[in-house]
Short mmCIF file of C-alpha atoms and ligand atoms in Angstrom, two decimals:
data_model
loop_
_atom_site.label_atom_id
_atom_site.label_comp_id
_atom_site.label_asym_id
_atom_site.label_seq_id
_atom_site.Cartn_x
_atom_site.Cartn_y
_atom_site.Cartn_z
CA MET B 365 -10.12 -22.95 16.69
CA ARG B 366 -9.38 -19.39 16.77
CA LYS B 367 -10.77 -17.60 19.83
CA PRO B 368 -12.75 -14.45 19.29
CA PHE B 369 -10.76 -11.14 20.08
CA ILE B 370 -12.81 -7.94 20.76
CA ALA B 371 -10.84 -4.90 21.38
CA ALA B 372 -11.91 -1.23 22.11
CA ASN B 373 -9.87 1.70 20.69
CA TRP B 374 -10.78 4.67 22.55
CA LYS B 375 -8.61 7.04 20.44
CA MET B 376 -8.31 10.43 22.11
CA ASN B 377 -11.18 10.06 24.42
CA LYS B 378 -11.76 9.75 28.05
CA THR B 379 -10.34 11.44 31.20
CA LEU B 380 -9.20 9.66 34.25
CA SER B 381 -12.57 10.04 36.08
CA GLU B 382 -14.43 8.72 32.66
CA THR B 383 -11.97 5.62 32.47
CA ARG B 384 -12.38 4.64 36.00
CA GLU B 385 -16.38 5.02 35.72
CA PHE B 386 -16.30 2.87 32.51
CA ILE B 387 -14.38 0.07 34.06
CA SER B 388 -16.26 0.08 37.10
CA SER B 389 -19.29 -0.83 34.93
CA PHE B 390 -17.42 -2.97 32.27
CA VAL B 391 -15.70 -5.23 34.49
CA PRO B 392 -18.50 -6.86 36.44
CA ALA B 393 -20.55 -6.85 33.21
CA VAL B 394 -18.11 -9.42 31.23
CA LYS B 395 -16.59 -11.04 34.10
CA ASP B 396 -18.19 -14.35 33.00
CA VAL B 397 -17.22 -13.99 29.31
CA LYS B 398 -14.56 -16.63 29.15
CA ASP B 399 -14.88 -17.65 25.35
CA VAL B 400 -13.59 -13.92 23.84
CA ASP B 401 -10.60 -12.29 24.30
CA ILE B 402 -11.32 -8.76 25.55
CA ALA B 403 -8.93 -5.84 25.39
CA LEU B 404 -9.18 -2.23 26.07
CA ALA B 405 -6.88 0.30 24.52
CA PRO B 406 -7.22 3.83 26.41
CA PRO B 407 -5.01 6.78 25.51
CA PHE B 408 -1.62 6.73 27.45
CA THR B 409 -2.68 8.98 30.03
CA SER B 410 -5.37 6.40 31.25
CA LEU B 411 -3.11 3.46 31.00
CA ALA B 412 -1.94 3.72 34.68
CA ILE B 413 -5.52 3.69 35.98
CA ALA B 414 -6.87 1.27 33.85
CA SER B 415 -4.10 -1.03 34.71
CA GLU B 416 -4.85 -0.72 38.35
CA ASN B 417 -8.70 -1.13 37.75
CA LEU B 418 -8.25 -4.12 35.53
CA LYS B 419 -6.25 -6.19 37.86
CA ASN B 420 -7.38 -9.54 38.17
CA SER B 421 -10.09 -9.03 35.72
CA ASN B 422 -10.32 -11.05 32.43
CA ILE B 423 -9.67 -7.86 30.34
CA LEU B 424 -6.39 -7.18 28.58
CA LEU B 425 -4.63 -3.88 28.37
CA ALA B 426 -3.52 -2.45 25.13
CA ALA B 427 -1.72 0.86 24.09
CA GLN B 428 -2.77 2.77 20.96
CA ASP B 429 0.75 3.19 19.58
CA VAL B 430 4.30 2.84 20.59
CA PHE B 431 7.63 4.24 19.26
CA TYR B 432 10.29 1.74 18.10
CA GLU B 433 13.39 3.07 20.05
CA GLU B 434 14.00 1.57 23.52
CA LYS B 435 14.85 4.77 25.09
CA GLY B 436 16.49 8.23 24.70
CA ALA B 437 15.86 11.80 23.29
CA TYR B 438 12.51 11.42 21.64
CA THR B 439 10.27 14.02 23.03
CA GLY B 440 6.72 12.91 23.34
CA GLU B 441 7.14 9.14 22.62
CA VAL B 442 6.69 6.09 24.56
CA SER B 443 8.59 3.04 24.63
CA PRO B 444 7.67 -0.57 24.44
CA LEU B 445 9.35 -1.16 27.55
CA MET B 446 7.17 1.52 29.31
CA ILE B 447 4.14 0.11 27.80
CA VAL B 448 5.01 -3.35 29.00
CA ASP B 449 5.91 -1.72 32.50
CA ILE B 450 2.43 -0.08 32.83
CA GLY B 451 0.85 -3.62 32.32
CA CYS B 452 -0.06 -3.55 28.83
CA ARG B 453 -0.21 -7.06 26.86
CA TYR B 454 -0.96 -5.59 23.58
CA VAL B 455 -0.30 -2.54 21.43
CA ILE B 456 -2.12 -1.41 18.32
CA ILE B 457 0.34 -0.47 15.57
CA GLY B 458 -0.28 1.07 12.11
CA HIS B 459 -3.81 2.56 12.71
CA SER B 460 -4.87 4.37 9.60
CA GLU B 461 -5.23 7.43 11.66
CA ARG B 462 -1.32 7.16 12.46
CA ARG B 463 -0.58 6.67 8.86
CA GLN B 464 -3.00 9.45 7.64
CA TYR B 465 -2.33 12.17 10.12
CA PHE B 466 1.44 11.35 11.40
CA ASN B 467 2.86 10.12 8.17
CA GLU B 468 3.49 6.61 9.34
CA ALA B 469 4.87 4.80 6.50
CA ASP B 470 4.85 1.01 6.24
CA GLU B 471 8.68 0.83 7.15
CA VAL B 472 7.94 2.72 10.56
CA VAL B 473 5.14 0.49 11.22
CA ASN B 474 7.48 -2.52 10.59
CA LYS B 475 10.05 -0.93 12.86
CA LYS B 476 7.34 -0.53 15.74
CA ILE B 477 6.06 -4.18 15.18
CA VAL B 478 9.91 -5.42 15.66
CA SER B 479 10.49 -3.45 18.51
CA ALA B 480 7.18 -4.15 20.32
CA LYS B 481 7.49 -7.81 19.71
CA LYS B 482 11.11 -7.93 21.14
CA ALA B 483 9.55 -6.56 24.40
CA GLY B 484 7.13 -9.17 24.55
CA LEU B 485 4.04 -7.27 23.50
CA GLY B 486 1.15 -8.83 21.31
CA VAL B 487 0.65 -6.51 18.29
CA ILE B 488 -2.84 -5.58 16.61
CA PHE B 489 -1.49 -4.77 13.17
CA CYS B 490 -3.93 -2.41 11.52
CA ILE B 491 -4.19 -2.49 7.65
CA GLY B 492 -6.96 -1.18 5.13
CA GLU B 493 -7.62 0.59 1.97
CA SER B 494 -9.32 4.07 1.31
CA LEU B 495 -12.50 4.38 -0.74
CA ALA B 496 -10.37 5.84 -3.73
CA GLU B 497 -8.33 2.65 -3.51
CA ARG B 498 -11.40 0.47 -3.22
CA ASP B 499 -13.17 2.23 -6.23
CA ALA B 500 -10.10 1.92 -8.32
CA GLY B 501 -10.08 -1.82 -7.62
CA LYS B 502 -6.70 -1.73 -5.83
CA THR B 503 -7.96 -3.09 -2.37
CA PHE B 504 -6.03 -6.45 -2.69
CA ASP B 505 -2.84 -4.60 -3.91
CA VAL B 506 -2.97 -2.09 -0.88
CA LEU B 507 -3.46 -5.20 1.63
CA GLN B 508 -0.84 -7.03 0.06
CA LYS B 509 1.79 -4.29 0.19
CA GLU B 510 0.82 -3.41 3.83
CA ILE B 511 1.10 -7.10 4.76
CA ALA B 512 4.57 -7.52 3.29
CA ASP B 513 6.06 -4.26 4.30
CA GLY B 514 4.43 -4.32 7.79
CA LEU B 515 5.42 -7.79 8.61
CA LYS B 516 8.95 -8.25 7.16
CA GLY B 517 10.80 -10.29 9.24
CA ILE B 518 8.31 -10.77 11.88
CA ASP B 519 7.29 -14.25 13.32
CA ASP B 520 3.53 -15.13 13.42
CA LYS B 521 3.63 -15.32 17.20
CA ASP B 522 1.28 -12.79 18.81
CA ILE B 523 0.20 -11.16 15.83
CA VAL B 524 -3.37 -10.02 15.53
CA VAL B 525 -4.42 -8.24 12.10
CA ALA B 526 -7.12 -5.81 12.10
CA TYR B 527 -8.74 -5.10 8.68
CA GLU B 528 -10.01 -1.60 8.71
CA PRO B 529 -11.08 -0.19 5.50
CA ILE B 530 -10.57 3.57 6.07
CA TRP B 531 -13.87 4.35 4.38
CA ALA B 532 -15.77 2.39 7.25
CA ILE B 533 -14.10 3.96 10.14
CA GLY B 534 -16.02 6.29 12.05
CA THR B 535 -18.21 7.25 9.16
CA GLY B 536 -21.22 4.79 10.01
CA LYS B 537 -20.62 2.81 6.84
CA THR B 538 -19.74 -0.70 7.87
CA ALA B 539 -18.40 -3.33 5.11
CA THR B 540 -21.03 -5.85 4.30
CA SER B 541 -20.38 -9.02 5.62
CA GLU B 542 -19.59 -10.06 1.99
CA GLN B 543 -16.86 -7.32 1.79
CA ALA B 544 -15.52 -8.11 5.08
CA GLN B 545 -15.05 -11.73 4.45
CA GLU B 546 -13.71 -11.27 1.24
CA ALA B 547 -10.82 -9.03 2.44
CA HIS B 548 -10.40 -11.33 5.52
CA ALA B 549 -10.02 -14.60 3.11
CA TYR B 550 -7.39 -12.49 1.06
CA ILE B 551 -5.46 -11.55 4.25
CA ARG B 552 -5.33 -14.83 5.36
CA GLU B 553 -4.15 -16.17 1.96
CA ARG B 554 -1.36 -13.61 2.23
CA LEU B 555 -0.53 -14.70 5.67
CA GLY B 556 -0.13 -18.03 4.30
CA PHE B 557 2.69 -16.89 1.97
CA LEU B 558 4.50 -15.72 5.15
CA TYR B 559 3.62 -18.31 7.74
CA GLY B 560 2.26 -21.48 6.02
CA ASN B 561 -0.25 -23.15 7.97
CA LYS B 562 0.24 -21.25 10.91
CA ALA B 563 -1.94 -18.41 9.25
CA ASP B 564 -4.90 -20.53 10.18
CA GLU B 565 -4.36 -19.65 13.75
CA ILE B 566 -3.86 -15.82 13.30
CA ARG B 567 -6.87 -13.76 14.34
CA ILE B 568 -8.16 -11.33 11.87
CA LEU B 569 -10.38 -8.65 13.27
CA TYR B 570 -12.72 -6.37 11.41
CA GLY B 571 -12.68 -2.55 12.29
CA GLY B 572 -14.95 0.18 10.97
CA SER B 573 -18.12 1.12 12.49
CA VAL B 574 -18.65 -1.88 14.28
CA THR B 575 -21.96 -1.62 16.36
CA PRO B 576 -24.03 -3.87 18.85
CA GLU B 577 -26.52 -4.18 15.61
CA ASN B 578 -23.99 -5.56 13.12
CA ILE B 579 -21.27 -7.46 15.13
CA GLY B 580 -23.39 -10.76 14.87
CA SER B 581 -23.39 -10.66 11.22
CA LEU B 582 -19.79 -9.78 11.06
CA MET B 583 -18.83 -12.56 13.39
CA ALA B 584 -20.61 -15.20 11.49
CA CYS B 585 -17.96 -14.74 8.57
CA LYS B 586 -15.58 -17.55 8.28
CA ASP B 587 -12.55 -15.49 8.47
CA VAL B 588 -13.66 -12.65 10.99
CA ASP B 589 -12.33 -13.56 14.25
CA GLY B 590 -13.17 -10.57 16.22
CA ALA B 591 -13.43 -6.71 15.93
CA LEU B 592 -11.63 -3.27 16.76
CA VAL B 593 -14.18 -1.00 17.84
CA GLY B 594 -13.93 2.70 18.15
CA GLY B 595 -16.85 4.98 18.54
CA ALA B 596 -19.29 2.23 19.75
CA SER B 597 -16.66 1.30 22.59
CA LEU B 598 -17.04 4.72 24.31
CA LYS B 599 -20.36 3.84 25.75
CA VAL B 600 -20.07 0.85 28.21
CA GLU B 601 -23.46 -0.52 27.41
CA ASN B 602 -22.61 -0.70 23.69
CA PHE B 603 -19.46 -2.07 24.08
CA ILE B 604 -20.85 -4.86 26.63
CA LYS B 605 -23.28 -5.75 24.11
CA ILE B 606 -20.40 -6.20 21.48
CA VAL B 607 -18.38 -8.06 23.54
CA LYS B 608 -21.42 -10.58 24.47
CA PHE B 609 -22.25 -10.67 20.85
CA LYS B 610 -23.02 -14.43 21.11
CA GLU B 611 -26.07 -13.72 23.45
CA GLY B 612 -27.46 -11.46 20.84
CA LYS B 613 -27.72 -14.14 18.20
P1 PGA Q 263 -15.07 3.07 14.61
O1 PGA Q 263 -13.24 3.15 14.45
O2 PGA Q 263 -15.49 1.68 15.08
O3 PGA Q 263 -15.29 4.33 15.47
O4 PGA Q 263 -15.31 3.31 13.01
C1 PGA Q 263 -12.42 1.71 14.50
C2 PGA Q 263 -11.03 1.94 14.55
O5 PGA Q 263 -10.59 3.16 13.79
O6 PGA Q 263 -10.53 1.45 15.22
#
C-alpha cells in the first residue's frame, strides 16, 4: 500500500510573518492526520522559521530546489547539505518553472537528484508535458525521456514522482481523472523498466490546479498517490481541506 503524500509548493510566496501565521493554524488543524504524509515547501527564506515551527509536528519540511555542488563559489545557490541542516526531509527537483524560466535541462535535474540523495534527502521529481506536446500526441514521449534522463543512475529509494502537466499548472485547468490516471499508469510502467516490482511502491503525485473540490476524484485514481499543490496551498483553509480529502468523500 502506498501512503498518500500531499505537498504544498508555495513557490515565490509568503514572508516570514505569513509563514508563521499559516503554520500556526495548519499544525493544530492536521495534527490527527496519520494516514497521509504531509509536506510544506516554503521559499528558502522561510525554511528556518518553518523548521522551528514544525518541530514535533507530523509535517515534513521540503525545499523547492537545490544546487548539485556541495559548496563553493556559486553565488545565490544553496547546497543539499544546507537544506538538510535546516531541517528539510525532501526537496522538489525539476519543477517545470525551473525548466522553463531557468533553463534546467534533464542533465541538470539528474545531477541535482544524485546530489540531493547523496545528502540523504527525499526527492520530489517533477515531470510533465506542455499543451503543444500533448496536442501533438507526444505526452508519453516527453514523460519517457524525462524519466530516463532524470533518473539515470538513481536508485528507487526515497523518490517521489510528481506528474505535472504544464498546461494545468496555475491555469485552473486540471487534468481529468482519466488523463491523470493514464499518465500515472504510463509513468509507473516506465518506472518498472528501471526498478522492477519496486515501481509499485513509488508514489506518483499529481500536480496542476489541484483544489479542495477536485482532490477527491484525483485521489480515487488507482495510480494517483497524492498531490503537489501550488495556488491552493497558499490559503490555509484550502490546504487543510486538501490534506483531509478523505473526510470530504
Ligand atoms: P498549481 O501549481 O497548483 O498552482 O497549479 C502546482 C505546481 O506547480 O506544483
